[in-house]
Coordinates of C-alpha atoms in Angstrom, one line a residue:
Chain A
M194 CA 25.6 -2.0 51.1
D195 CA 24.6 -2.8 54.6
S196 CA 21.0 -1.9 54.0
L197 CA 21.0 -4.0 50.9
R198 CA 22.2 -7.0 52.9
H199 CA 19.7 -6.3 55.6
A200 CA 16.9 -6.0 53.1
W201 CA 17.9 -9.4 51.7
Q202 CA 18.0 -10.8 55.2
Y203 CA 14.4 -9.5 55.7
V204 CA 13.3 -11.2 52.5
Q205 CA 14.8 -14.5 53.6
D206 CA 13.2 -14.2 57.1
N207 CA 9.7 -13.2 55.7
P208 CA 9.3 -15.1 52.4
D209 CA 5.6 -15.3 52.8
K210 CA 5.1 -11.6 53.3
V211 CA 7.1 -10.8 50.3
E212 CA 5.4 -13.4 48.2
Q213 CA 2.0 -12.1 49.3
A214 CA 3.0 -8.6 48.4
L215 CA 4.2 -9.8 44.9
W216 CA 0.9 -11.5 44.2
V217 CA -1.2 -8.6 45.4
H218 CA 1.0 -6.2 43.4
L219 CA 0.7 -8.3 40.2
R220 CA -3.0 -8.9 40.7
L221 CA -3.8 -5.2 41.2
S222 CA -1.7 -4.2 38.2
L223 CA -2.8 -6.8 35.8
T224 CA -6.5 -6.6 36.7
A225 CA -6.4 -2.8 36.2
L226 CA -4.5 -3.1 33.0
A227 CA -6.8 -5.8 31.6
M228 CA -9.9 -3.7 32.4
A229 CA -8.3 -0.6 31.0
M230 CA -7.4 -2.4 27.7
V231 CA -10.9 -3.7 27.3
F232 CA -12.4 -0.3 27.9
F233 CA -9.9 2.2 26.5
I234 CA -8.6 0.5 23.4
P235 CA -12.1 0.4 21.9
L236 CA -12.6 4.0 23.0
G237 CA -9.4 4.8 21.0
V238 CA -10.8 3.0 18.0
L239 CA -14.0 5.0 18.2
A240 CA -12.0 8.2 18.6
S241 CA -10.0 7.4 15.4
R242 CA -13.2 7.0 13.4
T243 CA -14.9 10.3 14.1
N244 CA -13.3 13.5 13.0
R245 CA -15.2 15.8 15.3
V246 CA -15.7 13.9 18.6
G247 CA -12.4 11.9 18.3
P248 CA -9.9 14.7 18.6
T249 CA -11.8 16.4 21.4
L250 CA -11.9 13.1 23.3
V251 CA -8.2 12.5 22.8
A252 CA -7.4 16.1 23.9
G253 CA -9.5 15.7 27.0
V254 CA -7.9 12.4 27.9
G255 CA -4.5 14.0 27.4
A256 CA -5.4 16.9 29.7
A257 CA -6.7 14.4 32.4
R258 CA -3.2 13.0 32.3
V259 CA -1.7 15.8 34.3
V260 CA -3.7 14.8 37.5
P261 CA -1.1 13.0 39.7
S262 CA -1.8 9.4 40.4
L263 CA -1.7 10.0 44.2
A264 CA -4.3 12.7 43.8
V265 CA -6.5 10.3 41.9
L266 CA -6.2 7.8 44.7
F267 CA -7.3 10.3 47.4
L268 CA -10.0 11.8 45.2
L269 CA -11.6 8.3 44.9
L270 CA -11.5 7.7 48.7
P271 CA -14.8 9.4 49.5
V272 CA -16.5 7.4 46.7
F273 CA -15.0 4.0 47.1
G274 CA -13.5 4.0 50.6
L275 CA -10.3 2.2 51.5
G276 CA -8.9 -1.0 50.1
E277 CA -8.4 -2.7 46.8
R278 CA -11.4 -1.4 44.9
P279 CA -10.5 2.3 44.8
A280 CA -6.9 1.3 44.0
L281 CA -8.2 -0.7 41.0
V282 CA -10.3 2.2 39.8
A283 CA -7.4 4.6 40.1
L284 CA -5.0 2.4 38.2
F285 CA -7.7 1.7 35.6
L286 CA -8.1 5.4 35.0
L287 CA -4.3 5.9 35.1
A288 CA -3.8 3.4 32.3
G289 CA -6.5 5.1 30.1
P290 CA -4.7 8.0 28.5
P291 CA -1.8 6.2 26.9
L292 CA -4.1 3.5 25.6
V293 CA -6.7 6.0 24.1
I294 CA -4.0 8.3 22.7
N295 CA -1.9 5.6 21.1
T296 CA -4.8 3.6 19.7
D297 CA -6.2 6.7 18.1
A298 CA -2.8 7.9 16.8
G299 CA -1.8 4.4 15.5
L300 CA -5.0 3.9 13.6
R301 CA -4.9 7.5 12.1
A302 CA -1.3 7.1 11.0
V303 CA -2.1 4.2 8.6
D304 CA -1.4 5.4 5.1
R305 CA -4.7 6.4 3.4
A306 CA -3.5 5.0 0.1
V307 CA -3.1 1.6 1.7
L308 CA -6.6 1.7 3.2
E309 CA -8.1 2.8 0.0
N310 CA -6.4 0.0 -1.8
A311 CA -7.8 -2.4 0.8
R312 CA -11.3 -1.2 -0.1
G313 CA -10.4 -1.1 -3.8
L314 CA -9.4 -4.8 -3.8
G315 CA -12.8 -5.7 -2.4
M316 CA -12.4 -5.8 1.4
N317 CA -15.5 -4.7 3.3
A318 CA -15.2 -2.2 6.2
I319 CA -14.6 -4.9 8.8
Q320 CA -12.0 -6.8 6.7
A321 CA -10.1 -3.6 5.9
F322 CA -10.0 -2.8 9.6
A323 CA -9.1 -6.2 10.8
R324 CA -6.7 -7.3 8.1
V325 CA -5.0 -4.0 7.2
Q326 CA -5.6 -1.0 9.5
A327 CA -5.5 -2.8 12.9
P328 CA -2.3 -4.8 12.2
L329 CA -0.5 -1.7 10.9
A330 CA -1.5 0.3 14.0
L331 CA -0.6 -2.5 16.4
P332 CA 3.0 -1.4 17.1
V333 CA 1.8 2.0 18.3
V334 CA -1.0 0.4 20.3
V335 CA 1.5 -1.9 22.0
A336 CA 3.7 1.1 22.7
G337 CA 0.7 2.6 24.5
I338 CA 0.2 -0.7 26.5
R339 CA 3.9 -0.5 27.4
T340 CA 3.6 3.0 28.8
A341 CA 0.4 2.1 30.6
T342 CA 1.9 -1.0 32.1
I343 CA 4.9 0.8 33.5
E344 CA 2.8 3.6 34.9
V345 CA 0.4 1.1 36.5
V346 CA 3.1 -1.1 38.0
A347 CA 4.9 1.9 39.5
S348 CA 1.7 3.5 40.7
A349 CA 0.4 0.3 42.3
T350 CA 3.0 1.1 44.9
L351 CA 0.9 4.1 46.0
A352 CA -2.1 1.9 46.5
A353 CA -0.6 0.9 49.8
F354 CA -1.5 4.4 51.1
I355 CA -5.1 3.4 51.0
G356 CA -4.5 -0.1 52.3
A357 CA -4.6 -2.1 49.1
G358 CA -1.4 -4.0 49.8
G359 CA 1.4 -4.8 47.4
F360 CA 5.1 -3.8 47.5
G361 CA 4.0 -0.3 48.5
T362 CA 3.2 -1.7 52.0
F363 CA 6.9 -2.1 52.7
I364 CA 7.5 1.4 51.5
T365 CA 4.8 3.0 53.7
S366 CA 6.0 1.0 56.7
G367 CA 9.6 1.9 55.9
L368 CA 8.8 5.5 55.8
A369 CA 6.8 5.4 59.0
L370 CA 9.5 3.5 60.8
R371 CA 12.4 5.3 59.1
D372 CA 13.6 1.8 58.1
V373 CA 15.7 1.9 54.9
R374 CA 15.8 -1.9 54.8
L375 CA 12.0 -2.0 54.4
L376 CA 12.0 0.7 51.9
L377 CA 14.4 -1.3 49.7
V378 CA 12.3 -4.5 50.1
G379 CA 9.5 -2.5 48.5
A380 CA 11.4 -0.4 46.0
I381 CA 13.7 -2.9 44.4
P382 CA 11.1 -5.4 43.3
V383 CA 8.9 -2.6 41.9
T384 CA 11.8 -1.3 39.9
A385 CA 12.6 -4.8 38.7
L386 CA 8.9 -5.4 37.7
A387 CA 8.8 -2.1 35.7
F388 CA 12.1 -3.0 33.9
L389 CA 10.8 -6.5 33.1
A390 CA 7.5 -5.1 31.7
E391 CA 9.5 -2.6 29.6
A392 CA 11.7 -5.3 28.2
L393 CA 8.9 -7.8 27.4
L394 CA 6.6 -5.2 25.8
S395 CA 9.4 -3.6 23.8
A396 CA 10.2 -7.1 22.4
L397 CA 6.5 -7.5 21.6
E398 CA 6.4 -4.1 19.9
R399 CA 9.3 -5.1 17.6
W400 CA 7.7 -8.4 16.9
V401 CA 4.5 -6.9 15.6
S402 CA 6.2 -4.2 13.6
P403 CA 6.4 -4.8 9.9
P404 CA 10.0 -5.0 8.7
V405 CA 11.6 -1.8 7.4
A406 CA 13.8 -1.5 4.4
R407 CA 17.0 -3.4 4.8
P408 CA 20.1 -2.3 2.8
S409 CA 20.6 -5.1 0.4
Chain B
M696 CA -20.2 11.7 -20.6
T697 CA -20.7 8.4 -22.3
F698 CA -18.1 6.0 -23.4
T699 CA -17.7 2.4 -24.0
V700 CA -14.7 0.2 -23.6
A701 CA -14.5 -3.0 -25.8
A702 CA -13.5 -6.2 -24.1
S703 CA -9.7 -6.7 -24.0
Q704 CA -9.1 -3.2 -25.1
F705 CA -6.3 -1.2 -23.5
V706 CA -7.7 2.3 -22.9
V707 CA -5.7 5.1 -21.5
L708 CA -7.4 8.1 -19.9
L709 CA -5.1 11.0 -20.5
G710 CA -5.3 14.6 -19.2
P711 CA -3.7 17.1 -16.9
S712 CA -4.2 16.7 -13.2
G713 CA -7.6 17.7 -11.9
C714 CA -9.3 16.8 -15.2
G715 CA -11.3 14.0 -13.6
K716 CA -9.5 10.9 -15.0
T717 CA -8.9 9.4 -11.5
T718 CA -12.5 10.2 -10.5
L719 CA -13.8 8.4 -13.6
L720 CA -11.6 5.4 -12.8
K721 CA -12.8 5.2 -9.2
L722 CA -16.4 5.5 -10.3
V723 CA -15.9 2.2 -12.2
N724 CA -15.1 0.2 -9.0
R725 CA -17.4 2.5 -6.9
L726 CA -14.7 3.9 -4.6
Y727 CA -16.7 6.9 -5.6
E728 CA -20.5 6.3 -6.0
P729 CA -22.1 7.8 -9.1
T730 CA -24.7 10.5 -8.2
S731 CA -26.4 9.9 -11.5
G732 CA -25.8 7.8 -14.6
T733 CA -25.0 4.2 -15.0
I734 CA -21.8 2.2 -15.3
A735 CA -22.1 -1.3 -16.6
I736 CA -19.5 -4.1 -16.9
N737 CA -20.3 -6.8 -19.4
G738 CA -23.8 -5.3 -19.5
I739 CA -24.4 -5.6 -15.8
D740 CA -25.0 -2.4 -13.8
T741 CA -22.2 -2.0 -11.2
R742 CA -24.7 -1.0 -8.6
S743 CA -26.5 -4.4 -8.8
L744 CA -23.7 -5.9 -6.8
P745 CA -22.4 -5.0 -3.3
A746 CA -19.4 -2.8 -3.8
P747 CA -16.9 -5.3 -2.2
A748 CA -18.1 -8.1 -4.5
L749 CA -17.8 -5.8 -7.5
R750 CA -14.3 -4.8 -6.6
R751 CA -13.1 -8.4 -6.2
R752 CA -13.9 -8.9 -9.9
I753 CA -11.9 -5.8 -10.9
G754 CA -8.1 -5.6 -10.6
Y755 CA -6.9 -2.3 -9.1
V756 CA -3.4 -0.8 -9.1
I757 CA -2.4 2.6 -7.8
Q758 CA 0.7 4.8 -7.8
Q759 CA 2.1 4.3 -4.4
T760 CA 1.7 0.5 -4.9
G761 CA -0.6 0.4 -1.8
L762 CA 1.1 -2.9 -0.9
F763 CA 0.3 -4.0 2.6
P764 CA 3.6 -3.5 4.5
H765 CA 2.8 -6.1 7.2
M766 CA 2.2 -8.9 4.7
R767 CA 4.8 -10.8 2.8
V768 CA 4.8 -10.5 -1.0
G769 CA 3.0 -13.9 -1.3
E770 CA 0.3 -12.8 1.2
N771 CA -0.2 -9.5 -0.7
V772 CA -0.8 -11.3 -3.9
A773 CA -3.2 -13.8 -2.2
V774 CA -5.4 -11.1 -0.7
V775 CA -8.2 -11.2 -3.3
P776 CA -8.2 -15.0 -3.9
R777 CA -8.6 -15.3 -0.1
L778 CA -11.5 -12.8 -0.1
V779 CA -13.3 -14.8 -2.8
G780 CA -12.6 -18.1 -0.9
W781 CA -10.1 -20.0 -3.0
D782 CA -8.6 -22.9 -1.2
K783 CA -5.0 -22.8 -0.1
R784 CA -3.5 -24.9 -2.8
R785 CA -5.1 -23.1 -5.6
T786 CA -4.1 -19.7 -4.1
A787 CA -0.5 -20.8 -3.5
A788 CA -0.2 -22.1 -7.1
R789 CA -1.7 -18.9 -8.5
V790 CA 0.6 -16.7 -6.4
D791 CA 3.7 -18.5 -7.7
E792 CA 2.4 -18.3 -11.3
L793 CA 1.7 -14.6 -11.1
L794 CA 5.1 -13.7 -9.5
E795 CA 6.8 -15.6 -12.3
L796 CA 4.6 -13.8 -14.8
V797 CA 5.7 -10.3 -13.5
G798 CA 9.3 -11.4 -13.5
L799 CA 9.8 -12.1 -9.8
P800 CA 10.9 -15.7 -9.2
A801 CA 8.5 -17.0 -6.6
E802 CA 11.0 -19.0 -4.7
E803 CA 13.1 -15.9 -4.1
Y804 CA 10.4 -13.2 -3.6
R805 CA 7.4 -14.9 -2.0
R806 CA 8.5 -14.5 1.6
R807 CA 9.9 -11.0 1.3
Y808 CA 8.2 -8.0 2.7
P809 CA 7.4 -5.0 0.5
A810 CA 9.9 -2.8 2.3
Q811 CA 12.6 -5.2 1.1
L812 CA 11.8 -4.6 -2.6
S813 CA 12.7 -1.8 -5.0
G814 CA 10.0 0.6 -6.2
G815 CA 9.8 -1.3 -9.5
Q816 CA 9.6 -4.7 -7.8
Q817 CA 6.8 -3.4 -5.6
Q818 CA 4.9 -2.2 -8.6
R819 CA 5.3 -5.6 -10.1
V820 CA 3.8 -7.2 -7.0
G821 CA 1.0 -4.6 -7.2
L822 CA 0.2 -5.8 -10.7
A823 CA 0.4 -9.5 -9.7
R824 CA -2.0 -8.8 -6.8
A825 CA -4.5 -7.0 -9.1
L826 CA -4.4 -10.0 -11.5
A827 CA -4.6 -12.6 -8.8
A828 CA -8.3 -13.6 -8.9
E829 CA -8.5 -13.5 -12.7
P830 CA -10.4 -10.3 -13.1
S831 CA -11.8 -9.5 -16.5
T832 CA -11.1 -5.8 -16.0
L833 CA -8.0 -4.0 -14.7
L834 CA -8.0 -0.4 -13.4
M835 CA -4.6 1.3 -13.1
D836 CA -4.1 4.7 -11.7
E837 CA -0.7 6.1 -12.7
P838 CA 0.9 2.9 -11.5
F839 CA 4.3 3.8 -12.8
G840 CA 4.3 7.5 -11.9
A841 CA 6.8 7.2 -9.1
L842 CA 9.4 5.1 -10.9
D843 CA 12.5 6.2 -12.7
A844 CA 12.4 6.4 -16.5
I845 CA 14.3 3.1 -17.2
T846 CA 12.2 1.0 -14.8
R847 CA 9.0 2.7 -16.0
G848 CA 9.8 1.9 -19.7
R849 CA 10.6 -1.8 -18.8
L850 CA 7.4 -2.2 -16.8
Q851 CA 5.3 -0.5 -19.6
D852 CA 6.7 -3.1 -22.1
E853 CA 6.0 -5.9 -19.7
L854 CA 2.5 -4.7 -19.0
R855 CA 1.8 -4.6 -22.8
H856 CA 3.2 -8.1 -23.0
I857 CA 1.0 -9.4 -20.2
H858 CA -2.0 -7.7 -21.6
G859 CA -1.3 -9.5 -24.9
L860 CA -1.1 -12.8 -23.0
L861 CA -4.1 -12.4 -20.7
G862 CA -6.3 -10.0 -22.6
Q863 CA -8.0 -8.2 -19.8
T864 CA -9.8 -5.0 -20.4
V865 CA -7.5 -2.3 -19.1
I866 CA -8.4 1.3 -18.1
F867 CA -5.2 3.1 -17.4
V868 CA -4.9 6.6 -16.1
T869 CA -1.9 8.8 -16.8
H870 CA -0.8 12.4 -17.5
D871 CA 2.3 11.2 -19.3
V872 CA 1.8 11.3 -23.1
E873 CA 4.8 9.1 -23.9
E874 CA 3.3 6.4 -21.6
A875 CA -0.2 6.8 -23.1
V876 CA 1.2 6.5 -26.7
R877 CA 3.3 3.5 -25.7
L878 CA 0.6 1.5 -24.0
A879 CA -2.8 2.4 -25.5
D880 CA -5.0 0.8 -28.1
R881 CA -7.1 3.9 -27.6
I882 CA -6.6 7.2 -25.8
V883 CA -9.4 9.2 -24.2
V884 CA -8.2 12.8 -23.7
M885 CA -10.0 14.5 -20.8
R886 CA -10.2 18.1 -19.7
D887 CA -12.3 19.6 -16.9
G888 CA -14.4 16.4 -16.5
R889 CA -15.2 16.1 -20.2
I890 CA -13.9 13.9 -23.0
V891 CA -12.3 16.1 -25.6
Q892 CA -11.0 13.4 -27.9
D893 CA -11.3 9.6 -28.0
D894 CA -9.3 7.8 -30.7
T895 CA -6.3 5.7 -31.5
P896 CA -2.9 7.1 -30.5
L897 CA -1.8 7.7 -34.0
R898 CA -5.0 9.6 -34.9
I899 CA -4.8 11.7 -31.8
L900 CA -1.2 12.7 -32.7
S901 CA -2.0 13.2 -36.4
H902 CA -5.4 14.8 -36.0
P903 CA -5.7 16.5 -32.6
A904 CA -9.3 17.7 -32.0
D905 CA -8.3 21.1 -30.9
D906 CA -5.4 23.3 -29.6
F907 CA -5.7 21.8 -26.1
V908 CA -5.1 18.3 -27.4
R909 CA -2.4 19.5 -29.8
D910 CA -0.5 21.1 -26.9
L911 CA -1.1 18.3 -24.5
V912 CA 0.1 15.5 -26.8
G913 CA 2.7 17.5 -28.5
A914 CA 1.2 16.7 -31.9
S915 CA 4.0 18.6 -33.6
D916 CA 6.5 16.1 -32.3
V917 CA 7.3 14.1 -35.4
L918 CA 9.5 11.7 -33.5
R919 CA 6.5 10.7 -31.3
R920 CA 4.4 10.1 -34.4
L921 CA 7.1 8.1 -36.0
S922 CA 7.2 5.8 -33.0
L923 CA 3.6 4.7 -33.9
I924 CA 4.3 3.9 -37.6
P925 CA 5.7 0.5 -38.3
V926 CA 8.7 0.1 -40.7
H927 CA 6.7 -1.8 -43.2
Q928 CA 4.6 1.3 -44.0
A929 CA 7.6 3.0 -45.5
I930 CA 9.5 0.1 -46.9
R931 CA 11.0 0.4 -50.4
S932 CA 11.2 -2.7 -52.5
G933 CA 14.4 -3.8 -54.0
I934 CA 17.3 -6.1 -53.3
P935 CA 19.4 -4.6 -50.6
D936 CA 23.1 -4.3 -51.0
A937 CA 25.0 -7.4 -50.0
A938 CA 27.5 -5.5 -47.9
D939 CA 26.1 -3.0 -45.5
R940 CA 27.6 -1.7 -42.3
C941 CA 24.3 -1.2 -40.5
P942 CA 22.4 -3.8 -38.6
P943 CA 19.0 -4.6 -40.2
V944 CA 15.6 -3.4 -38.9
T945 CA 12.6 -5.7 -38.6
A946 CA 9.5 -4.8 -40.5
S947 CA 7.4 -4.7 -37.3
Q948 CA 9.7 -2.2 -35.5
N949 CA 8.7 1.4 -35.6
L950 CA 10.1 4.2 -37.7
R951 CA 11.5 6.1 -34.8
T952 CA 13.7 3.1 -34.0
A953 CA 14.7 2.9 -37.6
L954 CA 15.5 6.6 -37.9
N955 CA 17.6 6.3 -34.8
L956 CA 19.5 3.4 -36.3
L957 CA 19.9 5.1 -39.6
L958 CA 21.4 8.3 -38.1
D959 CA 23.5 6.4 -35.7
C960 CA 25.4 4.2 -38.2
G961 CA 25.5 6.9 -40.9
A962 CA 24.6 4.6 -43.9
P963 CA 22.3 5.9 -46.6
R964 CA 19.8 3.1 -46.1
L965 CA 18.9 0.2 -43.8
V966 CA 18.1 -3.3 -44.7
V967 CA 14.6 -4.4 -43.6
V968 CA 14.1 -8.0 -42.6
D969 CA 11.0 -10.0 -41.8
A970 CA 10.4 -11.9 -38.6
D971 CA 12.6 -14.7 -39.8
A972 CA 15.5 -12.3 -40.5
R973 CA 15.1 -12.6 -44.3
P974 CA 15.8 -9.3 -46.2
I975 CA 12.6 -8.0 -47.7
G976 CA 13.4 -4.4 -48.7
T977 CA 15.2 -1.2 -47.7
L978 CA 14.5 2.0 -45.9
D979 CA 16.0 5.4 -46.4
L980 CA 15.6 8.9 -45.0
E981 CA 13.3 10.1 -47.7
A982 CA 10.9 7.1 -47.2
I983 CA 10.7 7.9 -43.5
Q984 CA 10.0 11.5 -44.2
Q985 CA 7.2 10.6 -46.7
A986 CA 5.6 8.2 -44.2
A987 CA 5.5 10.9 -41.6
T988 CA 3.9 13.5 -43.8
V989 CA 1.6 11.3 -45.7
D990 CA 0.3 10.0 -42.4
V991 CA -0.6 13.5 -41.1
A992 CA -2.5 14.3 -44.3
S993 CA -4.4 11.0 -44.5
D994 CA -7.9 10.9 -43.2
S995 CA -8.1 7.3 -42.1
P996 CA -6.0 5.7 -39.4
I997 CA -3.2 3.8 -41.1
V998 CA -2.9 1.4 -38.2
P999 CA -6.2 0.0 -37.0
P1000 CA -6.1 -0.6 -33.2
D1001 CA -6.4 -4.4 -33.5
I1002 CA -3.1 -4.6 -35.3
A1003 CA -1.4 -1.9 -33.4
P1004 CA 2.3 -1.8 -34.0
T1005 CA 4.6 -3.9 -31.9
R1006 CA 6.4 -1.7 -29.6
R1007 CA 10.1 -1.9 -28.8

């Protein structure tokens, strides 16, 4: 309890440091997520539409997933150097697999009869995708975004190891100085952010899901 | 194969699974593209239009309803009117009109989701959706296949009724002989991608083209045949007894119904009444028997398709 109180004391004494860390952490996470969504969701759409390349791509992305995020960070060091850029690239790559895999799976899971009916009623390929297939796949895609967000928010902590800032800075300093108080100043907000993201995106996921049968 | 469907005709494609009836149906709206040959609707080659434009003019209903689960009932029905660019007021009015037509009060059902409906209700919505943009042609691929017998029978009756009201040309695929006999003006029996017989239901039951058709339709099933013969074909003139313990049959009902009634109440004869419930004659077991056998022997169809018997 003492360390908690001391951690709180630290926050009160250094509000600007904490606020700065929050903004950097959010900026890193959200930028990486936005870029990843722009790149990897369309990639998932393409994967779902080809029966030879698609599954290979998805399997490859799945395999790439086993590389630990810290390893990705250090692997990128020689290419991008220190700072925010390699961190962004690492987080971007980290967000990829759940986005590609879920987009592909969600689109493939849409009932073929429903899709054929969309065409049968006179929708062209774009209308059938935009009005029927994509909305029906959306809950699964949002689940992928949720997984990606939590991974990115948590892993952004590691970015501090290569000097990118964020809440991870408190953790690295805390480790170096054996200061539990600093560790907590870094760890608690990151945990809270991850929980918040989980709650918000779960709510979004439910909101975009079509209602299921209700006992009447 | 070549065959022609007259406007407003209700044609049933009947055959075992794998005989090509669904393929034939999907060739009509070009879900399958013909590799050779021509399909024309109202004299216009279906390939002269882009496929989506063609399909918007043709209603389409399939077995698993294919309703869009993320859209409310009203939105589902409005899909085609929206595609063809109707304005909101016209679309909304049409949606309500169709939901009422298929027996789902619009006020109650418009805002529900498909998952909140029973299988029969979903199929009603599927029918309403297919009819929404006033297509002249309706394609139905075993639409009632997944329903229980009672619901199926009720929907068959209502489909016949709606067809009578709106007069679309209907091409309906099924492997269920009862359903074919109950709905069709004309049955096309298919086997291995070929047409083996193309005639009125009664002719197909009384004159099956070969053993395959005979087995398929159960031509030996007298009850099935009786269900296609109206009571007035077998009526005996004469003033019916004043006191009779059976309820009367109507002249336009079929002999199967009459036979059922006769056996059920145990009287020697039934009173036949006309549409205004005036007695016009009687019906007994012997008369029914004669009608059934005479019909099999006769060479011309007793009931032409345009005055097909009213079904129960």
